[in-house]
Short mmCIF file of C-alpha atoms and ligand atoms in Angstrom, two decimals:
data_model
loop_
_atom_site.label_atom_id
_atom_site.label_comp_id
_atom_site.label_asym_id
_atom_site.label_seq_id
_atom_site.Cartn_x
_atom_site.Cartn_y
_atom_site.Cartn_z
CA MET A 1095 111.17 -27.92 -46.79
CA PHE A 1096 113.74 -30.69 -46.13
CA TYR A 1097 114.33 -29.40 -42.71
CA ILE A 1098 110.82 -28.46 -42.05
CA LEU A 1099 110.32 -32.25 -42.95
CA LEU A 1100 113.04 -33.38 -40.76
CA ALA A 1101 111.80 -31.46 -37.50
CA ALA A 1102 108.24 -32.95 -37.86
CA VAL A 1103 109.76 -36.07 -38.00
CA ILE A 1104 111.60 -35.70 -35.15
CA LEU A 1105 108.86 -34.10 -33.03
CA LEU A 1106 106.60 -37.37 -34.35
CA VAL A 1107 109.43 -39.79 -32.91
CA GLN A 1108 109.73 -37.68 -29.69
CA TYR A 1109 105.97 -37.78 -29.17
CA ILE A 1110 105.44 -41.38 -29.96
CA GLY A 1111 108.37 -42.44 -27.53
CA TRP A 1112 106.99 -39.80 -24.82
CA GLN A 1113 103.16 -41.45 -25.11
CA LEU A 1114 104.55 -45.11 -25.23
CA PHE A 1115 107.69 -45.52 -23.45
CA PHE A 1116 109.21 -42.46 -21.33
CA GLY A 1117 106.29 -40.36 -20.36
CA PRO A 1118 105.01 -40.63 -16.80
CA LEU A 1119 101.90 -42.48 -17.92
CA ALA A 1120 103.55 -44.76 -20.45
CA ASP A 1121 103.36 -47.53 -18.40
CA ILE A 1122 99.14 -47.45 -18.24
CA LYS A 1123 98.02 -50.27 -20.73
CA GLY A 1124 95.77 -49.56 -23.74
CA PRO A 1125 95.62 -50.17 -27.06
CA TRP A 1126 98.98 -48.79 -28.52
CA LEU A 1127 97.07 -46.76 -31.31
CA ALA A 1128 95.21 -45.06 -29.01
CA LYS A 1129 97.89 -44.00 -26.92
CA LEU A 1130 99.07 -41.98 -29.92
CA THR A 1131 95.64 -40.62 -31.47
CA ARG A 1132 91.79 -40.31 -30.57
CA ILE A 1133 90.89 -42.40 -33.74
CA PRO A 1134 90.29 -45.48 -32.05
CA GLU A 1135 87.94 -43.72 -29.41
CA LEU A 1136 86.34 -41.97 -32.27
CA LEU A 1137 85.86 -45.34 -34.23
CA ALA A 1138 84.05 -46.97 -31.07
CA VAL A 1139 81.69 -43.84 -31.19
CA ASN A 1140 81.11 -44.03 -34.53
CA ARG A 1141 80.41 -47.59 -34.52
CA GLY A 1142 77.73 -47.04 -32.27
CA ASN A 1143 79.01 -49.34 -29.44
CA PHE A 1144 81.77 -47.35 -27.25
CA GLU A 1145 80.33 -49.01 -24.21
CA GLN A 1146 81.19 -52.62 -25.44
CA TRP A 1147 84.69 -51.53 -26.62
CA ASN A 1148 85.05 -49.86 -23.17
CA ILE A 1149 84.38 -53.03 -21.24
CA GLU A 1150 86.48 -55.19 -23.75
CA LEU A 1151 89.21 -52.89 -23.10
CA HIS A 1152 89.15 -53.50 -19.21
CA ARG A 1153 88.60 -57.30 -19.87
CA LYS A 1154 91.98 -57.14 -21.76
CA TYR A 1155 94.32 -54.46 -19.91
CA GLY A 1156 92.80 -54.38 -16.45
CA PRO A 1157 90.92 -51.72 -14.02
CA VAL A 1158 93.03 -48.72 -15.70
CA VAL A 1159 93.25 -48.31 -19.38
CA CYS A 1160 94.24 -45.56 -21.54
CA TYR A 1161 91.65 -45.43 -24.85
CA ALA A 1162 92.72 -42.10 -26.11
CA PRO A 1163 95.81 -39.79 -25.40
CA GLY A 1164 95.48 -38.27 -21.91
CA LYS A 1165 92.54 -40.04 -21.12
CA PHE A 1166 91.99 -43.33 -19.11
CA SER A 1167 88.97 -45.37 -17.97
CA ILE A 1168 88.76 -46.99 -14.53
CA ASN A 1169 86.62 -49.35 -13.67
CA THR A 1170 86.54 -49.76 -9.84
CA VAL A 1171 84.13 -48.84 -7.17
CA THR A 1172 87.10 -46.75 -5.10
CA ALA A 1173 88.03 -44.90 -8.11
CA ALA A 1174 84.42 -44.09 -9.03
CA ARG A 1175 83.79 -42.92 -5.30
CA GLU A 1176 86.63 -40.87 -5.18
CA LEU A 1177 86.44 -39.01 -8.63
CA TYR A 1178 82.55 -37.97 -8.11
CA GLY A 1179 82.25 -38.11 -4.46
CA SER A 1180 84.60 -35.23 -3.60
CA ARG A 1181 82.56 -32.05 -4.48
CA TYR A 1182 83.87 -30.21 -7.68
CA LYS A 1183 87.62 -31.47 -6.68
CA PHE A 1184 87.31 -32.97 -10.30
CA PRO A 1185 85.67 -30.62 -12.49
CA LYS A 1186 83.74 -32.07 -15.93
CA SER A 1187 86.35 -32.08 -18.74
CA THR A 1188 85.26 -30.11 -22.13
CA PHE A 1189 83.91 -33.25 -23.47
CA TYR A 1190 80.27 -31.79 -22.26
CA TYR A 1191 80.82 -28.63 -24.11
CA ALA A 1192 79.86 -30.57 -27.30
CA PHE A 1193 76.64 -31.09 -26.23
CA GLY A 1194 75.58 -27.22 -25.62
CA ASN A 1195 75.84 -23.68 -27.08
CA PRO A 1196 79.76 -23.29 -28.31
CA ASP A 1197 79.11 -20.08 -25.97
CA ASN A 1198 79.47 -22.05 -22.76
CA VAL A 1199 78.47 -19.38 -20.59
CA GLN A 1200 74.92 -19.97 -21.59
CA SER A 1201 75.15 -23.44 -20.94
CA ASP A 1202 72.59 -25.75 -19.36
CA LEU A 1203 73.52 -27.65 -16.13
CA PHE A 1204 74.88 -30.66 -17.98
CA THR A 1205 76.96 -28.83 -20.25
CA GLU A 1206 78.19 -26.46 -17.38
CA ILE A 1207 81.94 -27.44 -16.36
CA ASN A 1208 82.82 -24.27 -14.11
CA PRO A 1209 82.37 -25.83 -10.89
CA LYS A 1210 80.97 -22.51 -9.12
CA ARG A 1211 78.64 -21.43 -12.02
CA HIS A 1212 77.45 -25.13 -11.92
CA ALA A 1213 76.88 -25.12 -7.98
CA ILE A 1214 74.69 -21.60 -8.49
CA LYS A 1215 72.61 -23.17 -11.45
CA ARG A 1216 71.91 -26.18 -9.62
CA ARG A 1217 70.86 -24.93 -6.49
CA LYS A 1218 68.54 -22.25 -8.26
CA ILE A 1219 66.25 -25.50 -9.35
CA ALA A 1220 67.28 -28.53 -7.50
CA SER A 1221 64.20 -28.26 -5.29
CA LEU A 1222 61.62 -28.79 -8.45
CA PHE A 1223 63.05 -32.12 -8.67
CA SER A 1224 62.72 -33.09 -5.22
CA THR A 1225 60.51 -36.67 -4.37
CA HIS A 1226 57.92 -34.42 -2.92
CA GLU A 1227 57.55 -32.16 -5.72
CA VAL A 1228 57.71 -34.44 -8.51
CA HIS A 1229 54.70 -36.74 -6.71
CA GLN A 1230 52.39 -34.10 -8.15
CA TYR A 1231 53.09 -35.32 -11.42
CA GLU A 1232 51.42 -38.50 -10.68
CA PRO A 1233 48.07 -37.55 -12.50
CA VAL A 1234 50.16 -36.87 -15.73
CA MET A 1235 51.68 -40.25 -15.71
CA ASP A 1236 48.61 -41.77 -14.77
CA ARG A 1237 46.68 -40.30 -17.99
CA GLU A 1238 49.27 -41.02 -20.76
CA THR A 1239 49.88 -44.77 -19.14
CA LEU A 1240 46.11 -45.20 -19.99
CA LYS A 1241 46.78 -43.47 -23.22
CA LEU A 1242 49.55 -45.83 -23.72
CA CYS A 1243 47.46 -48.82 -22.77
CA SER A 1244 44.93 -48.08 -25.41
CA ARG A 1245 47.49 -48.19 -28.05
CA LEU A 1246 48.47 -51.41 -26.90
CA GLU A 1247 45.06 -52.36 -26.75
CA GLU A 1248 44.90 -51.67 -30.41
CA PHE A 1249 48.08 -53.97 -31.23
CA SER A 1250 46.43 -56.76 -29.39
CA GLN A 1251 43.58 -56.44 -31.29
CA THR A 1252 44.93 -56.47 -34.74
CA GLY A 1253 47.92 -58.27 -33.80
CA LYS A 1254 49.97 -55.75 -35.20
CA HIS A 1255 54.12 -56.14 -34.09
CA PHE A 1256 55.82 -53.16 -32.86
CA ASN A 1257 59.05 -51.67 -31.88
CA MET A 1258 58.74 -51.72 -27.79
CA PRO A 1259 61.60 -48.69 -27.59
CA ASP A 1260 59.68 -46.56 -30.00
CA TRP A 1261 56.35 -46.58 -27.78
CA MET A 1262 58.55 -46.45 -24.61
CA GLN A 1263 59.67 -43.39 -26.19
CA PHE A 1264 56.59 -41.64 -27.41
CA TYR A 1265 55.19 -42.59 -24.01
CA ALA A 1266 58.33 -41.07 -22.31
CA PHE A 1267 58.06 -37.88 -24.32
CA ASP A 1268 54.33 -37.64 -23.78
CA VAL A 1269 55.02 -37.59 -19.96
CA ILE A 1270 57.96 -35.26 -20.25
CA GLY A 1271 56.33 -32.62 -22.22
CA GLU A 1272 53.14 -32.74 -20.48
CA LEU A 1273 54.73 -32.57 -17.09
CA THR A 1274 57.30 -29.53 -18.26
CA LEU A 1275 55.52 -27.45 -20.58
CA GLY A 1276 52.03 -28.45 -19.48
CA GLU A 1277 51.00 -30.27 -22.72
CA SER A 1278 51.65 -33.45 -24.07
CA PHE A 1279 53.53 -33.63 -27.69
CA ASN A 1280 50.97 -36.19 -28.76
CA TYR A 1281 53.35 -38.74 -30.15
CA LEU A 1282 51.04 -41.56 -28.38
CA GLY A 1283 48.26 -40.00 -30.76
CA TYR A 1284 50.39 -39.85 -34.28
CA GLY A 1285 52.63 -42.85 -33.33
CA TYR A 1286 55.19 -41.27 -35.23
CA ASP A 1287 57.85 -38.46 -34.51
CA HIS A 1288 55.37 -35.86 -36.20
CA ASN A 1289 56.86 -32.79 -35.39
CA ARG A 1290 60.48 -34.01 -35.81
CA ILE A 1291 61.46 -33.25 -32.38
CA LEU A 1292 62.72 -36.94 -31.54
CA GLU A 1293 65.17 -36.61 -34.98
CA ALA A 1294 66.38 -33.32 -33.61
CA ILE A 1295 67.10 -34.70 -30.22
CA ARG A 1296 68.95 -37.68 -31.81
CA LEU A 1297 71.30 -35.32 -34.21
CA THR A 1298 72.08 -33.38 -31.17
CA PHE A 1299 72.83 -36.34 -29.19
CA ARG A 1300 75.00 -38.28 -32.29
CA TYR A 1301 76.89 -34.48 -32.74
CA GLY A 1302 77.83 -34.49 -29.30
CA ALA A 1303 79.00 -37.78 -29.10
CA HIS A 1304 81.01 -37.43 -32.03
CA VAL A 1305 82.09 -33.62 -31.29
CA GLY A 1306 82.86 -34.80 -27.73
CA VAL A 1307 85.87 -36.75 -28.38
CA PHE A 1308 87.50 -33.21 -30.34
CA PRO A 1309 85.79 -30.88 -27.95
CA GLU A 1310 88.33 -28.14 -29.07
CA LEU A 1311 86.67 -28.05 -32.67
CA HIS A 1312 83.06 -27.35 -31.09
CA PRO A 1313 83.42 -23.66 -31.00
CA ILE A 1314 84.36 -23.59 -34.85
CA VAL A 1315 81.97 -26.14 -36.14
CA GLY A 1316 79.36 -24.48 -33.69
CA GLY A 1317 80.67 -20.87 -34.90
CA LEU A 1318 80.45 -21.72 -38.49
CA THR A 1319 77.12 -23.17 -38.25
CA GLN A 1320 76.05 -20.01 -36.55
CA ALA A 1321 77.80 -17.76 -39.16
CA LEU A 1322 76.60 -19.43 -42.05
CA ARG A 1323 72.99 -19.60 -40.45
CA LEU A 1324 72.56 -23.09 -40.83
CA LYS A 1325 69.84 -24.73 -39.16
CA ILE A 1326 70.89 -27.06 -35.89
CA PRO A 1327 68.96 -29.66 -34.87
CA PHE A 1328 67.79 -28.24 -31.38
CA ASP A 1329 66.88 -25.23 -33.07
CA ILE A 1330 63.54 -27.29 -33.58
CA VAL A 1331 63.32 -27.71 -29.97
CA ALA A 1332 64.15 -24.16 -29.20
CA LYS A 1333 61.37 -23.24 -31.23
CA HIS A 1334 58.65 -25.11 -29.51
CA ILE A 1335 59.90 -24.18 -26.05
CA LEU A 1336 59.92 -20.67 -26.91
CA HIS A 1337 56.68 -20.79 -28.37
CA TYR A 1338 55.70 -21.88 -24.86
CA MET A 1339 57.69 -19.61 -22.80
CA ASN A 1340 56.28 -16.64 -24.83
CA ASN A 1341 52.75 -17.87 -24.22
CA LYS A 1342 53.18 -18.59 -20.56
CA ARG A 1343 49.87 -17.23 -19.04
CA LYS A 1344 48.43 -20.10 -20.74
CA CYS A 1345 50.52 -22.64 -19.47
CA ASP A 1346 49.53 -25.13 -17.08
CA GLU A 1347 50.28 -23.49 -13.31
CA SER A 1348 51.61 -26.84 -12.06
CA SER A 1349 54.05 -27.28 -15.20
CA PHE A 1350 57.77 -27.13 -14.66
CA LEU A 1351 57.71 -24.18 -16.95
CA ALA A 1352 55.02 -22.48 -14.67
CA LYS A 1353 57.23 -23.03 -11.52
CA LEU A 1354 60.28 -21.83 -13.18
CA PHE A 1355 58.73 -18.41 -14.01
CA ASN A 1356 57.14 -18.51 -10.20
CA LEU A 1357 60.60 -18.57 -9.11
CA LYS A 1358 62.24 -16.14 -11.64
CA GLU A 1359 62.42 -13.35 -8.84
CA LYS A 1360 63.19 -15.23 -5.96
CA ARG A 1361 66.05 -17.24 -7.22
CA ASN A 1362 67.14 -14.86 -9.53
CA LEU A 1363 66.54 -17.00 -12.65
CA SER A 1364 67.07 -15.67 -16.24
CA HIS A 1365 65.18 -16.16 -19.24
CA MET A 1366 68.44 -18.32 -20.64
CA GLU A 1367 68.26 -20.39 -17.62
CA ILE A 1368 64.43 -21.50 -17.78
CA PHE A 1369 64.98 -21.94 -21.42
CA ASN A 1370 67.98 -24.06 -20.67
CA THR A 1371 66.09 -26.13 -18.00
CA VAL A 1372 63.25 -26.70 -19.86
CA GLY A 1373 65.27 -27.59 -22.61
CA SER A 1374 67.39 -30.14 -20.70
CA ASN A 1375 64.12 -31.64 -19.14
CA ILE A 1376 63.15 -32.36 -22.61
CA ALA A 1377 66.59 -33.96 -23.84
CA ALA A 1378 67.74 -35.50 -20.61
CA GLY A 1379 64.32 -36.74 -19.25
CA SER A 1380 62.62 -38.67 -22.12
CA ASP A 1381 65.30 -40.91 -24.09
CA THR A 1382 67.00 -42.15 -20.78
CA ILE A 1383 63.54 -43.37 -19.21
CA SER A 1384 62.18 -44.91 -22.51
CA ILE A 1385 65.80 -46.71 -22.61
CA ALA A 1386 65.38 -47.95 -19.16
CA LEU A 1387 61.79 -48.74 -19.64
CA SER A 1388 62.55 -50.82 -22.85
CA THR A 1389 65.46 -52.74 -20.91
CA ALA A 1390 63.21 -53.93 -18.22
CA PHE A 1391 60.50 -55.19 -20.76
CA TYR A 1392 63.34 -56.98 -22.78
CA MET A 1393 64.99 -58.50 -19.73
CA LEU A 1394 61.48 -59.74 -18.27
CA MET A 1395 60.56 -61.36 -21.79
CA LYS A 1396 63.90 -63.28 -22.05
CA ASN A 1397 63.32 -64.53 -18.27
CA PRO A 1398 60.04 -65.92 -17.69
CA VAL A 1399 60.62 -66.85 -14.42
CA SER A 1400 61.57 -63.11 -13.16
CA MET A 1401 58.22 -61.90 -15.57
CA ALA A 1402 56.26 -64.70 -13.33
CA ARG A 1403 57.19 -63.78 -9.98
CA LEU A 1404 56.97 -59.85 -10.64
CA ARG A 1405 53.33 -60.77 -11.78
CA LYS A 1406 52.57 -62.88 -8.84
CA GLU A 1407 53.78 -59.50 -7.05
CA ILE A 1408 51.84 -57.18 -8.47
CA ASP A 1409 48.51 -59.26 -8.83
CA ALA A 1410 48.49 -59.91 -5.30
CA ALA A 1411 49.01 -56.09 -4.46
CA ALA A 1412 46.41 -55.09 -6.83
CA ALA A 1413 43.62 -57.44 -5.89
CA ASP A 1414 41.56 -54.38 -4.70
CA GLN A 1415 42.55 -52.11 -7.48
CA PRO A 1416 40.35 -51.10 -10.28
CA ARG A 1417 41.96 -52.38 -13.69
CA ASP A 1418 42.24 -49.26 -15.07
CA GLU A 1419 43.80 -47.78 -12.10
CA PRO A 1420 48.03 -47.92 -12.02
CA PHE A 1421 49.30 -47.90 -8.49
CA SER A 1422 50.48 -44.91 -6.84
CA PHE A 1423 54.19 -44.48 -6.39
CA ALA A 1424 53.40 -45.07 -2.67
CA GLN A 1425 51.97 -48.36 -3.86
CA ALA A 1426 54.46 -49.52 -6.45
CA ARG A 1427 57.67 -48.58 -4.11
CA LYS A 1428 56.56 -51.01 -1.48
CA LEU A 1429 56.69 -53.85 -4.16
CA PRO A 1430 60.16 -55.36 -3.34
CA TYR A 1431 60.70 -57.55 -6.63
CA LEU A 1432 59.33 -54.85 -9.03
CA GLN A 1433 61.76 -52.55 -7.07
CA ALA A 1434 64.49 -55.22 -7.98
CA CYS A 1435 63.70 -55.60 -11.49
CA ILE A 1436 63.91 -51.87 -12.03
CA LYS A 1437 67.07 -51.77 -10.44
CA GLU A 1438 68.41 -54.40 -12.20
CA ALA A 1439 67.55 -53.12 -15.33
CA LEU A 1440 69.40 -50.08 -14.95
CA ARG A 1441 72.23 -51.87 -13.84
CA ILE A 1442 72.58 -54.21 -16.72
CA HIS A 1443 71.79 -51.43 -19.29
CA PRO A 1444 73.22 -48.33 -17.77
CA VAL A 1445 71.41 -45.85 -20.32
CA THR A 1446 74.59 -43.61 -21.11
CA ALA A 1447 77.27 -45.22 -23.10
CA SER A 1448 80.83 -43.32 -21.92
CA PRO A 1449 82.98 -42.67 -18.89
CA PHE A 1450 81.68 -39.49 -17.00
CA VAL A 1451 84.96 -38.11 -17.80
CA ARG A 1452 86.63 -35.44 -15.06
CA VAL A 1453 89.68 -33.36 -15.27
CA VAL A 1454 92.80 -34.21 -12.71
CA PRO A 1455 93.49 -30.43 -10.72
CA SER A 1456 96.86 -29.04 -9.98
CA GLY A 1457 99.21 -31.15 -7.64
CA GLY A 1458 97.68 -34.59 -9.33
CA ALA A 1459 95.77 -37.46 -8.04
CA ILE A 1460 96.19 -40.99 -7.38
CA PHE A 1461 93.59 -43.55 -8.22
CA ASP A 1462 93.96 -47.51 -7.68
CA GLY A 1463 97.45 -46.83 -6.62
CA VAL A 1464 98.41 -45.03 -10.18
CA TYR A 1465 99.45 -41.51 -10.18
CA PHE A 1466 97.56 -39.11 -12.69
CA PRO A 1467 99.39 -35.49 -13.17
CA ALA A 1468 97.31 -32.55 -13.67
CA GLY A 1469 95.09 -32.26 -16.79
CA SER A 1470 94.90 -36.03 -17.12
CA ILE A 1471 91.32 -36.98 -18.06
CA ILE A 1472 90.05 -39.75 -16.14
CA GLY A 1473 86.22 -41.26 -16.47
CA VAL A 1474 84.55 -43.95 -14.75
CA ASN A 1475 81.79 -45.64 -17.07
CA PRO A 1476 78.72 -47.24 -15.48
CA TRP A 1477 78.73 -50.34 -18.20
CA THR A 1478 82.46 -51.15 -16.84
CA VAL A 1479 81.67 -51.44 -13.19
CA HIS A 1480 78.39 -53.06 -13.64
CA TYR A 1481 79.95 -55.56 -15.71
CA ASN A 1482 82.88 -56.10 -13.48
CA ASN A 1483 82.78 -59.49 -12.05
CA ASP A 1484 84.85 -58.32 -8.91
CA VAL A 1485 81.96 -56.03 -8.24
CA TYR A 1486 78.73 -57.97 -9.13
CA GLY A 1487 80.26 -61.49 -9.48
CA PRO A 1488 80.47 -64.21 -11.86
CA ASP A 1489 76.79 -63.58 -13.36
CA ALA A 1490 77.39 -59.61 -13.80
CA ALA A 1491 76.70 -59.96 -17.42
CA SER A 1492 73.03 -61.67 -16.43
CA PHE A 1493 69.57 -60.14 -15.37
CA GLN A 1494 69.02 -61.38 -11.72
CA PRO A 1495 66.84 -58.86 -9.87
CA GLU A 1496 67.32 -61.40 -7.14
CA ARG A 1497 70.76 -60.05 -6.35
CA TRP A 1498 68.65 -56.98 -5.04
CA LEU A 1499 67.07 -58.87 -2.43
CA GLN A 1500 69.85 -60.38 -0.45
CA ASP A 1501 71.11 -59.33 3.12
CA PRO A 1502 71.43 -55.52 3.58
CA SER A 1503 75.15 -55.51 4.10
CA ILE A 1504 75.57 -57.31 0.61
CA MET A 1505 73.07 -54.80 -1.27
CA THR A 1506 74.96 -51.93 0.61
CA GLU A 1507 78.08 -53.02 -1.32
CA LEU A 1508 75.92 -53.72 -4.66
CA GLU A 1509 74.70 -50.19 -4.45
CA LYS A 1510 78.08 -48.63 -4.16
CA GLY A 1511 78.88 -49.68 -7.72
CA MET A 1512 75.38 -48.62 -9.23
CA LEU A 1513 76.37 -45.45 -11.57
CA THR A 1514 73.19 -45.21 -13.78
CA PHE A 1515 72.37 -41.85 -12.67
CA GLY A 1516 76.16 -40.91 -12.01
CA LEU A 1517 77.49 -39.83 -8.62
CA GLY A 1518 78.12 -36.33 -6.64
CA SER A 1519 77.75 -32.68 -7.47
CA HIS A 1520 76.88 -33.93 -11.31
CA SER A 1521 74.45 -36.54 -10.47
CA CYS A 1522 71.39 -36.81 -12.12
CA LEU A 1523 68.73 -34.49 -11.05
CA GLY A 1524 65.73 -36.56 -12.50
CA LYS A 1525 66.35 -39.47 -10.43
CA PRO A 1526 63.04 -39.24 -8.31
CA LEU A 1527 60.88 -38.50 -11.33
CA ALA A 1528 62.52 -41.77 -13.26
CA MET A 1529 62.26 -43.91 -10.41
CA MET A 1530 58.33 -43.25 -9.70
CA GLN A 1531 57.68 -43.23 -13.59
CA MET A 1532 59.19 -46.60 -14.31
CA SER A 1533 57.59 -48.13 -11.00
CA LYS A 1534 54.04 -46.46 -12.15
CA VAL A 1535 54.17 -47.88 -15.95
CA LEU A 1536 56.06 -50.80 -15.48
CA SER A 1537 53.66 -52.25 -12.68
CA HIS A 1538 50.66 -51.28 -14.83
CA LEU A 1539 51.93 -52.82 -17.88
CA VAL A 1540 52.95 -56.03 -16.61
CA ARG A 1541 49.55 -56.35 -14.88
CA SER A 1542 47.55 -55.57 -17.72
CA PHE A 1543 49.27 -57.04 -20.80
CA ASP A 1544 50.99 -60.18 -21.84
CA PHE A 1545 54.03 -59.58 -24.05
CA GLU A 1546 55.96 -61.61 -26.17
CA LEU A 1547 59.06 -61.02 -28.42
CA VAL A 1548 58.68 -61.71 -32.32
CA ASP A 1549 62.08 -62.68 -32.82
CA LYS A 1550 63.24 -64.95 -29.46
CA GLU A 1551 66.33 -66.23 -30.69
CA GLN A 1552 67.58 -63.17 -32.29
CA PRO A 1553 68.99 -60.60 -29.57
CA TRP A 1554 68.05 -56.75 -29.73
CA SER A 1555 69.97 -54.44 -31.48
CA THR A 1556 71.65 -51.59 -29.50
CA SER A 1557 73.29 -48.61 -30.87
CA SER A 1558 74.95 -45.63 -28.80
CA MET A 1559 75.48 -42.17 -29.37
CA TRP A 1560 76.02 -41.12 -25.77
CA LEU A 1561 72.78 -42.72 -25.35
CA VAL A 1562 72.41 -46.61 -25.80
CA LYS A 1563 69.16 -47.00 -27.74
CA GLN A 1564 67.96 -50.48 -28.29
CA GLU A 1565 65.55 -51.75 -31.18
CA TYR A 1566 63.28 -55.25 -30.79
CA HIS A 1567 59.87 -55.94 -32.00
CA CYS A 1568 57.16 -57.61 -29.86
CA SER A 1569 53.44 -58.26 -29.69
CA VAL A 1570 51.19 -57.88 -26.79
CA LYS A 1571 47.76 -59.47 -25.58
CA ILE A 1572 45.37 -58.01 -23.21
CA ARG A 1573 45.57 -60.17 -19.92
CA GLU A 1574 42.31 -61.93 -19.75
CA THR A 1575 43.42 -63.36 -16.15
CA GLN A 1576 44.45 -60.07 -14.19
CA SER A 1577 43.04 -59.03 -10.98
C1 HEM B 1077 66.06 -43.55 -16.46
C2 HEM B 1077 66.42 -42.23 -16.27
C3 HEM B 1077 67.64 -41.25 -16.43
C4 HEM B 1077 68.98 -41.74 -16.50
C5 HEM B 1077 69.42 -43.15 -16.05
C6 HEM B 1077 69.76 -40.56 -16.32
C7 HEM B 1077 70.95 -40.42 -16.03
C8 HEM B 1077 71.80 -39.37 -15.89
C9 HEM B 1077 73.39 -39.28 -15.73
C10 HEM B 1077 74.03 -40.31 -15.69
C11 HEM B 1077 73.65 -37.85 -15.60
C12 HEM B 1077 75.06 -37.32 -14.95
C13 HEM B 1077 75.89 -37.41 -16.29
C14 HEM B 1077 77.22 -36.89 -15.95
O1 HEM B 1077 77.79 -36.82 -15.00
O2 HEM B 1077 78.25 -37.04 -16.87
C15 HEM B 1077 72.59 -37.18 -15.08
C16 HEM B 1077 72.14 -35.94 -15.71
C17 HEM B 1077 71.08 -35.27 -15.28
N1 HEM B 1077 69.97 -35.64 -15.71
FE1 HEM B 1077 69.41 -37.62 -15.79
N2 HEM B 1077 68.88 -39.54 -16.23
C18 HEM B 1077 67.43 -39.73 -16.10
C19 HEM B 1077 66.50 -39.06 -16.05
C20 HEM B 1077 66.25 -37.93 -15.97
C21 HEM B 1077 65.39 -37.10 -16.06
C22 HEM B 1077 63.61 -37.92 -15.82
C23 HEM B 1077 65.42 -35.56 -15.94
C24 HEM B 1077 64.53 -34.52 -15.91
C25 HEM B 1077 63.31 -34.41 -15.67
C26 HEM B 1077 66.97 -35.68 -15.77
C27 HEM B 1077 67.86 -34.89 -15.74
C28 HEM B 1077 69.37 -34.43 -15.39
C29 HEM B 1077 69.54 -33.23 -15.22
C30 HEM B 1077 69.08 -31.94 -15.33
C31 HEM B 1077 70.88 -33.65 -15.14
C32 HEM B 1077 72.32 -32.65 -15.05
C33 HEM B 1077 72.51 -32.76 -13.74
C34 HEM B 1077 73.73 -31.62 -13.10
O3 HEM B 1077 74.58 -31.69 -13.98
O4 HEM B 1077 73.50 -30.93 -12.26
N3 HEM B 1077 67.55 -36.94 -16.14
N4 HEM B 1077 71.57 -38.08 -15.57
#
């Protein structure tokens, strides 16, 4: 027993010495406990403020920091472009496993970490997400926008306060439900999570964010769950999707699901791939948009000068537009200040909380002058780049849509730092859809309503579990003076 204990102590001392003093990466700065264990990372995830912790680490330790043994965060644009820009050179780390099935062969695009399999999967479905394709969903967005407006009109009449992010979530889920499955979830009608899908997705992200710190545990935890036949949160969503897949004849021809079935033979899409694409649309394409919209509204309420300038632009463009007709995307994308507000909202609150982690392949790699051996896990977190004063200037932490209206050469540099939709071979497929939806609904609501924060002094509260969700209450009034 004594010898076992002694051997354990020697191994421990060796490990500590290697990690803190003698190992090839011991010089990289970071909290000493983070160099030895994943506990600080887990605590930051569990507190729900990983992104703030990550920003703080860079303020304290510089552009390259160690935030867990073998894991490094870099906050520079050059590192981001190198890490994500070179096609599949740096594959995704096993962190992503934790968001999917423990059997990674059945993974979806987001959780697929094998570069070859990912490229094949992405090629099969990418065309469905092109700007041209998603234009067809404008009528769905308009219909749901008008439903949202009628709920806001009720709030205006009753004076009831409401949590804006909740209603943005109801709206975004109804849109994604209708365009993916051909039928809205009708959260706007119910006004609460009537089928518990929102809760199921929240718990799935919560599980992924925590277990993603220890991805090696996912097969065990996931396997145990399956062996014990325990219900996993995503089961609820899966049941819902399967219901639609099994009744495919009834599904609307213009829906994603119908289009996927039409591509089944041509692109050799399996039943599982169709299921996964529908599932990831619902999980990835709703909370994300609602968070981005909630940011835009909050920032505009906090910055009345920006709100007034946006209003002026929208009112001028809407002079001949019927009051109940949202702008087409073709109209909305031509409004420079609207686009600048959207971009700035996406910059100041980049939706996802963690670095997009990738693995250094054999031969190692150099980032910002530091050599990382094979197997190191490197990530760039959009929050740390977007709040980096060297990239976005001394006002990086403030909402300034005007920064996106500068000289084109300055804008090109600013664009390079924008990581909200990721970068490279794993970047967001839903970006065209998200930009269209945000442009249309934001312009219509700003045109139609006056929003006011209930507590102007108190900042919003945020909490992250991979996605950084917000909470704030506001009141709304129908605008009398709109065009
Ligand atoms: C404001 C809205 C959105 C934001 C900020 C966002 C953000 C992201 C980010 C950061 C990634 C890459 C993650 C990584 O590399 O780790 C991603 C991937 C993805 N997103 Fe989005 N997303 C948004 C909306 C959407 C929508 C509307 C859809 C679909 C309807 C969607 C579908 C996907 C898919 C399928 C992937 C995986 C792509 C791949 O790995 O090839 N997203 N998203």
